[in-house]
Amino acid sequence: MTPAPHRPPAPPAPVPDATTAGDGTPTGKGVGQAPCHHGELLQGVFLDAHGGRCAGLVTLPLDGPGSRAEFVRRPGTPPQAVSVTPADRGKAGRAAALAVAECAGLAGLPPEGGEVRLSSDVPMGLGMGSSTSDVIATIRAVADAYGLALAPGAVARLAVHAERASDPLMLDARPVLFAQREGRVLEVLGPALPALVVVGCVLGGGAPVDTLALPGREATETDVQEYERLRGLLRGAVARGDARLLARVATASARRGQRVLRHPEFDDLVAVARHTGAAGVQIAHSGAVAGILFDPAEPGDLRDRLRRCRNALHRHGIPTTRTFTTPAPNPGGTPDAPSAPSVTSKEFPDGPAHRRGDRSARPDTPRRPSRLPAL
């Protein structure tokens, strides 16, 4: 299939960095929340609107787990004097200090340090954006303490400064190609992803992946051409609501990612997808979370296919987590102004994760790397 020609998206209309939250009165205390994701559908090196190379990714939204932050300002303290609970969330601490400087300037108030308290049920090291979720929740909490709501672009800029690379969790669930090291949208691919049912699982027993220890690999011209081809196919899949084509793109991207990640179960994952009638697979390119993608429009008993898929994964020693759908589009959009998709997805509550129950998370308890997370 020939990919659709690449048309660089029109530059977005200018938006203010912040608007007032509520009545705009700073209270000295704020709260913020952020979701996570289920790894990538596509990740690689792409061309931006000027023809320059740019690392980018398209994530798979996941409704449910996330991070919540509270920030309390301490009058008279320097802006760098930020404490974080749990104490191991250093990126959130850097984000808080950056957000204090930004928000104080926008609000016309003196920058002050404070205390961040975080709670999260996003497992670490699985490639689900746990650190980005913490960072964004923290930035939003600081802004709220100054009576502001920062625009997504401002949140993205601060998040990248805090952790060097950021997932697009500050945006709505609309599928975008996001430059994670620059904090900018390379392309809005469409109003919503095609309908998919995802059987989630973890590779490597769920052991965390140290992304900084992974070997680097410079993208060749051939690599960039292939990533651009997959980008065009994904754009077409979103435009036509073609779940099968989207899954083909995700599988090709996952296979390319194995040149670095080298998950020993990857071939088994693909074989299970093929033998159970799935459309393809996706993985986190910086972690161990993965999913087998089903097209719910395919004829036959979907629940039976999902059950056989989970059983097959267990036989291969691959733990399953939750089974969920991609977010559905919100009604009321128009061709010229499509509405953002709903962030709520349907779940199939017969998976083992639901029998065990979710792990509780408290702000005074450090998030523990889990080998078998109940997502």
Coordinates of C-alpha atoms in Angstrom, one line a residue:
M1 CA 0.0 0.0 0.0
T2 CA 1.3 3.4 -1.0
P3 CA 1.5 5.8 2.0
A4 CA -0.4 9.0 1.8
P5 CA 1.8 11.9 0.8
H6 CA 3.2 13.9 3.8
R7 CA 1.7 17.2 4.3
P8 CA 3.2 19.2 7.1
P9 CA 0.5 20.3 9.5
A10 CA -0.4 24.0 9.6
P11 CA 1.2 25.8 12.5
P12 CA -1.2 25.9 15.5
A13 CA -2.8 29.2 16.4
P14 CA -0.9 31.1 19.1
V15 CA -2.3 30.4 22.6
P16 CA -1.5 32.1 25.8
D17 CA 0.9 30.4 28.2
A18 CA -1.6 30.4 30.9
T19 CA -5.2 31.2 31.9
T20 CA -6.6 31.8 35.3
A21 CA -7.8 28.8 37.1
G22 CA -11.2 29.1 38.9
D23 CA -11.5 32.7 40.0
G24 CA -7.8 33.3 39.4
T25 CA -7.0 33.9 43.1
P26 CA -3.8 32.3 44.2
T27 CA -4.4 30.1 47.2
G28 CA -0.9 29.0 48.0
K29 CA -1.9 25.4 47.6
G30 CA -2.7 23.6 44.4
V31 CA -3.4 20.1 43.0
G32 CA -2.7 18.6 39.6
Q33 CA -3.2 15.3 37.9
A34 CA -1.8 13.5 34.9
P35 CA -2.5 10.1 33.1
C36 CA -0.1 7.6 31.8
H37 CA 0.0 5.6 28.6
H38 CA 0.5 2.0 27.4
G39 CA 3.7 2.4 25.4
E40 CA 4.1 3.4 21.8
L41 CA 2.3 2.7 18.6
L42 CA 5.1 4.3 16.6
Q43 CA 8.5 5.6 17.5
G44 CA 11.5 6.7 15.4
V45 CA 13.2 9.6 13.7
F46 CA 11.0 11.7 11.4
L47 CA 11.2 14.8 9.3
D48 CA 9.7 18.0 10.7
A49 CA 8.0 20.7 8.6
H50 CA 11.5 22.1 7.6
G51 CA 12.9 18.8 6.6
G52 CA 15.1 18.4 9.7
R53 CA 15.4 15.1 11.5
C54 CA 13.5 14.8 14.8
A55 CA 12.9 12.0 17.2
G56 CA 9.2 11.4 17.6
L57 CA 6.6 9.0 18.9
V58 CA 2.9 8.2 19.0
T59 CA 1.6 6.8 22.3
L60 CA -1.3 4.5 23.1
P61 CA -3.6 6.3 25.6
L62 CA -4.6 4.4 28.7
D63 CA -7.4 5.5 31.0
G64 CA -7.0 4.7 34.7
P65 CA -3.6 4.8 36.3
G66 CA -2.0 8.2 36.8
S67 CA -0.2 10.6 39.2
R68 CA -1.7 13.2 41.5
A69 CA 0.4 16.0 43.0
E70 CA -0.2 18.6 45.8
F71 CA 1.9 21.7 46.1
V72 CA 2.0 24.0 49.0
R73 CA 4.0 27.3 48.7
R74 CA 6.3 28.4 51.5
P75 CA 6.4 32.2 51.7
G76 CA 9.9 33.7 52.0
T77 CA 11.8 30.6 50.7
P78 CA 13.9 30.7 47.5
P79 CA 12.2 29.0 44.5
Q80 CA 14.8 26.2 44.4
A81 CA 13.9 25.2 48.0
V82 CA 11.4 22.5 46.9
S83 CA 10.9 19.3 48.9
V84 CA 9.2 16.2 47.3
T85 CA 7.5 13.3 49.0
P86 CA 8.4 10.5 48.2
A87 CA 12.0 11.8 48.1
D88 CA 13.0 9.6 45.1
R89 CA 11.0 11.8 42.6
G90 CA 13.9 14.1 41.6
K91 CA 12.4 14.9 38.2
A92 CA 9.3 16.2 39.9
G93 CA 11.4 18.4 42.2
R94 CA 13.1 19.9 39.2
A95 CA 9.8 20.4 37.5
A96 CA 8.4 22.2 40.5
A97 CA 11.2 24.6 40.7
L98 CA 10.9 25.4 37.0
A99 CA 7.2 25.8 37.3
V100 CA 7.5 28.1 40.3
A101 CA 9.7 30.5 38.3
E102 CA 7.3 30.4 35.3
C103 CA 4.1 30.8 37.2
A104 CA 5.3 33.4 39.6
G105 CA 6.3 35.6 36.7
L106 CA 3.0 35.1 34.9
A107 CA 1.0 35.8 38.1
G108 CA 3.2 38.8 39.1
L109 CA 4.0 37.3 42.4
P110 CA 7.3 36.5 44.1
P111 CA 8.7 33.0 43.3
E112 CA 8.6 30.8 46.4
G113 CA 9.7 27.3 47.2
G114 CA 7.3 24.8 48.7
E115 CA 6.4 21.1 49.3
V116 CA 5.3 18.6 46.7
R117 CA 3.4 15.5 47.7
L118 CA 2.9 12.9 45.0
S119 CA 0.8 9.7 44.8
S120 CA 0.8 7.4 41.8
D121 CA -0.3 4.0 40.7
V122 CA 1.8 4.0 37.5
P123 CA 4.4 1.2 37.6
M124 CA 8.0 2.3 37.2
G125 CA 10.3 1.2 34.4
L126 CA 7.7 -0.3 32.1
G127 CA 7.6 2.5 29.6
M128 CA 4.2 3.8 30.6
G129 CA 5.4 7.4 31.2
S130 CA 5.5 7.2 35.0
S131 CA 8.1 10.0 35.4
T132 CA 6.3 12.2 32.9
S133 CA 3.0 11.6 34.7
D134 CA 4.7 12.8 38.0
V135 CA 6.3 15.8 36.3
I136 CA 3.1 17.0 34.6
A137 CA 0.9 16.5 37.7
T138 CA 3.5 18.5 39.7
I139 CA 3.6 21.4 37.1
R140 CA -0.2 21.6 37.1
A141 CA -0.2 21.6 41.0
V142 CA 2.3 24.5 41.1
A143 CA 0.3 26.4 38.5
D144 CA -2.9 25.8 40.5
A145 CA -1.2 27.2 43.6
Y146 CA -0.6 30.4 41.7
G147 CA -4.2 30.5 40.4
L148 CA -3.2 29.6 36.8
A149 CA -3.8 26.8 34.3
L150 CA -0.8 26.5 32.0
A151 CA -1.4 25.8 28.3
P152 CA -0.2 22.4 27.0
G153 CA 2.7 23.9 25.1
A154 CA 4.0 25.6 28.3
V155 CA 3.6 22.4 30.3
A156 CA 5.5 20.4 27.6
R157 CA 8.4 22.9 27.5
L158 CA 8.8 22.7 31.3
A159 CA 8.5 18.9 31.3
V160 CA 11.3 18.6 28.7
H161 CA 13.5 20.9 30.7
A162 CA 12.8 18.8 33.9
E163 CA 13.5 15.4 32.4
R164 CA 15.2 15.9 29.0
A165 CA 12.4 14.0 27.2
S166 CA 8.7 13.9 27.8
D167 CA 5.7 11.9 26.7
P168 CA 2.7 13.8 25.3
L169 CA 0.5 13.3 28.5
M170 CA -0.2 17.0 28.7
L171 CA -2.3 16.8 25.6
D172 CA -5.8 15.3 25.1
A173 CA -6.2 11.7 23.7
R174 CA -6.1 12.9 20.1
P175 CA -3.3 10.9 18.3
V176 CA -0.3 13.1 17.6
L177 CA 3.3 12.5 16.5
F178 CA 5.2 14.2 19.3
A179 CA 8.8 15.3 19.5
Q180 CA 9.6 14.0 22.9
R181 CA 13.0 15.7 23.3
E182 CA 11.7 19.1 22.1
G183 CA 8.2 19.1 23.6
R184 CA 6.3 20.0 20.4
V185 CA 3.7 18.3 18.2
L186 CA 5.1 17.4 14.8
E187 CA 1.7 16.3 13.4
V188 CA -1.9 15.8 14.6
L189 CA -2.7 12.5 12.9
G190 CA -6.5 12.8 13.2
P191 CA -9.4 13.2 15.7
A192 CA -9.1 9.7 17.2
L193 CA -7.4 6.3 16.9
P194 CA -9.4 3.5 15.2
A195 CA -11.3 1.3 17.6
L196 CA -8.9 -1.4 19.1
V197 CA -9.1 -3.9 21.9
V198 CA -5.8 -4.3 23.7
V199 CA -4.7 -7.3 25.7
G200 CA -2.0 -5.8 27.9
C201 CA 1.0 -7.8 29.1
V202 CA 4.5 -7.3 30.4
L203 CA 7.7 -8.8 28.9
G204 CA 10.8 -9.8 30.9
G205 CA 8.6 -10.6 33.8
G206 CA 7.9 -6.9 34.2
A207 CA 11.5 -6.0 35.2
P208 CA 12.1 -2.3 34.8
V209 CA 14.1 -1.2 31.8
D210 CA 17.0 1.2 32.3
T211 CA 16.6 3.4 29.2
L212 CA 19.9 5.2 29.9
A213 CA 21.7 1.9 29.7
L214 CA 20.3 1.0 26.3
P215 CA 22.8 1.1 23.4
G216 CA 22.5 4.1 21.2
R217 CA 21.9 3.7 17.5
E218 CA 22.1 6.5 14.9
A219 CA 19.3 6.5 12.4
T220 CA 20.4 6.1 8.8
E221 CA 18.8 7.7 5.8
T222 CA 17.1 4.3 5.1
D223 CA 15.7 4.3 8.7
V224 CA 14.2 7.8 8.3
Q225 CA 12.6 6.8 5.0
E226 CA 11.0 3.8 6.7
Y227 CA 9.8 5.8 9.6
E228 CA 8.3 8.3 7.3
R229 CA 6.6 5.5 5.4
L230 CA 5.1 4.1 8.6
R231 CA 4.0 7.7 9.5
G232 CA 2.1 7.9 6.3
L233 CA 0.5 4.6 6.8
L234 CA -0.6 5.5 10.3
R235 CA -2.0 8.8 9.1
G236 CA -4.1 6.8 6.6
A237 CA -5.2 4.3 9.2
V238 CA -6.4 7.1 11.5
A239 CA -8.2 8.9 8.7
R240 CA -10.0 5.7 7.6
G241 CA -10.5 4.2 11.0
D242 CA -8.5 1.2 9.8
A243 CA -7.6 -0.9 12.9
R244 CA -5.8 -3.5 10.9
L245 CA -3.5 -1.0 9.2
L246 CA -2.8 0.7 12.5
A247 CA -1.8 -2.6 14.0
R248 CA 0.5 -3.4 11.1
V249 CA 2.3 -0.1 11.7
A250 CA 2.6 -0.8 15.4
T251 CA 4.0 -4.3 14.8
A252 CA 6.6 -2.9 12.3
S253 CA 7.6 -0.3 14.8
A254 CA 7.8 -2.8 17.6
R255 CA 9.9 -5.1 15.5
R256 CA 12.4 -2.3 14.7
G257 CA 12.6 -1.5 18.4
Q258 CA 13.8 -5.0 19.1
R259 CA 17.1 -4.1 17.5
V260 CA 17.8 -2.3 20.8
L261 CA 15.4 -3.8 23.4
R262 CA 15.9 -7.5 22.3
H263 CA 13.0 -8.9 24.4
P264 CA 13.4 -12.7 24.3
E265 CA 9.6 -13.2 24.3
F266 CA 8.9 -10.9 21.3
D267 CA 8.6 -13.7 18.7
D268 CA 6.2 -15.5 21.1
L269 CA 4.2 -12.3 21.4
V270 CA 3.8 -12.1 17.6
A271 CA 3.0 -15.8 17.3
V272 CA 0.2 -15.5 19.9
A273 CA -1.2 -12.5 18.0
R274 CA -1.2 -14.4 14.8
H275 CA -2.7 -17.6 16.2
T276 CA -5.5 -15.9 18.0
G277 CA -6.6 -13.7 15.1
A278 CA -5.2 -10.4 16.4
A279 CA -4.3 -7.6 14.1
G280 CA -0.8 -7.0 15.6
V281 CA 1.2 -6.0 18.6
Q282 CA 2.6 -2.9 20.2
I283 CA 5.4 -2.4 22.8
A284 CA 6.8 0.3 24.9
H285 CA 10.0 1.3 23.1
S286 CA 11.5 2.3 26.5
G287 CA 10.1 -0.4 28.7
A288 CA 8.5 -3.8 29.1
V289 CA 4.8 -3.2 28.7
A290 CA 3.2 -4.6 25.6
G291 CA -0.2 -5.2 24.0
I292 CA -1.8 -7.5 21.5
L293 CA -4.2 -5.5 19.3
F294 CA -7.6 -6.8 18.2
D295 CA -10.0 -5.3 15.7
P296 CA -13.4 -5.4 17.4
A297 CA -15.1 -5.2 14.0
E298 CA -13.7 -8.6 12.9
P299 CA -16.4 -11.3 12.7
G300 CA -16.6 -13.9 15.4
D301 CA -16.7 -14.1 19.2
L302 CA -14.4 -11.3 20.4
R303 CA -14.4 -12.4 24.0
D304 CA -13.4 -15.9 23.0
R305 CA -10.5 -14.6 21.0
L306 CA -9.4 -12.5 24.0
R307 CA -9.7 -15.5 26.4
R308 CA -7.6 -17.6 24.0
C309 CA -5.1 -14.8 23.7
R310 CA -4.7 -14.5 27.5
N311 CA -4.4 -18.3 27.9
A312 CA -1.7 -18.5 25.2
L313 CA 0.3 -15.7 26.8
H314 CA 0.2 -17.5 30.1
R315 CA 1.4 -20.7 28.5
H316 CA 4.4 -18.7 27.2
G317 CA 5.1 -17.3 30.6
I318 CA 4.0 -13.7 29.6
P319 CA 1.9 -12.1 32.4
T320 CA -1.2 -10.3 31.3
T321 CA -2.5 -7.1 32.9
R322 CA -5.6 -5.4 31.8
T323 CA -7.7 -5.6 28.6
F324 CA -9.0 -2.2 27.4
T325 CA -10.1 -0.3 24.3
T326 CA -8.8 2.8 22.6
P327 CA -10.8 6.0 23.6
A328 CA -13.9 6.6 21.5
P329 CA -14.4 9.9 19.7
N330 CA -16.6 12.4 21.4
P331 CA -19.8 13.3 19.5
G332 CA -20.4 16.8 18.3
G333 CA -17.3 17.4 16.2
T334 CA -17.3 18.7 12.6
P335 CA -14.9 17.9 9.7
D336 CA -13.3 21.3 10.2
A337 CA -13.2 21.2 14.0
P338 CA -13.3 17.6 15.2
S339 CA -13.8 17.1 18.9
A340 CA -11.1 15.5 21.0
P341 CA -11.7 11.8 21.8
S342 CA -13.0 10.8 25.1
V343 CA -10.3 9.8 27.5
T344 CA -12.5 7.1 28.9
S345 CA -12.0 3.6 27.5
K346 CA -14.0 0.4 28.0
E347 CA -12.5 -2.4 29.9
F348 CA -13.1 -6.2 29.8
P349 CA -13.1 -6.9 33.6
D350 CA -12.3 -10.7 33.4
G351 CA -8.5 -10.3 33.3
P352 CA -6.3 -11.4 36.2
A353 CA -5.4 -7.9 37.1
H354 CA -9.0 -7.2 38.1
R355 CA -9.2 -10.4 40.1
R356 CA -6.1 -9.2 42.1
G357 CA -7.1 -5.6 42.5
D358 CA -4.9 -2.5 41.8
R359 CA -1.9 -1.8 44.0
S360 CA -2.6 1.1 46.4
A361 CA -0.2 4.1 46.2
R362 CA 0.3 6.6 49.0
P363 CA 2.3 9.9 48.9
D364 CA 4.5 8.7 51.8
T365 CA 5.4 5.4 50.1
P366 CA 8.0 5.3 47.3
R367 CA 6.7 3.7 44.2
R368 CA 8.2 0.2 44.1
P369 CA 9.3 -1.4 40.8
S370 CA 6.8 -4.2 40.3
R371 CA 7.6 -7.4 38.4
L372 CA 3.9 -8.2 37.9
P373 CA 2.0 -5.0 38.0
A374 CA -1.8 -4.9 38.2
L375 CA -2.2 -2.0 35.7

